[in-house]
C-alpha angles and dihedrals in degrees: 000000000000105000094230106034099026088221113148132206098000143074126222144178109265114212132173124257091251092050091048090051092048091051093039090237126165125200109285097015112146113247133187112232114197131189109181106311094336119095143170135188115228139157117267123236118195107221119192112221096026115131112260093236096051131094109187122196126175116228125215099070133100093063121177101185103046097096131246094314097051106027116107095010111139129335128295104243096176092095088068091062122091135210121236111183105313095335129095109220118209102164140051092036121142108253135191118202126190 
């Protein structure tokens, strides 16, 4: 399990309590997370203490070649990243969530 959320075998979009209230989200609701023209749909997790302007998503899920135990677990969040020069950027990107 994740050491903070205790969620197992899935990734999710962490949002603050205030952000969840503003978007009328409940735990586990599916949200669309968009960075530029790239988007994914992922379950929401309401995380107390998270900054109100942050959406946090773990990468490393959504595998297609891991076999029957690992395939289809979670959502591949790598498409939301961007490349600047020779660096892959995962944070500090403008995000829309709905």
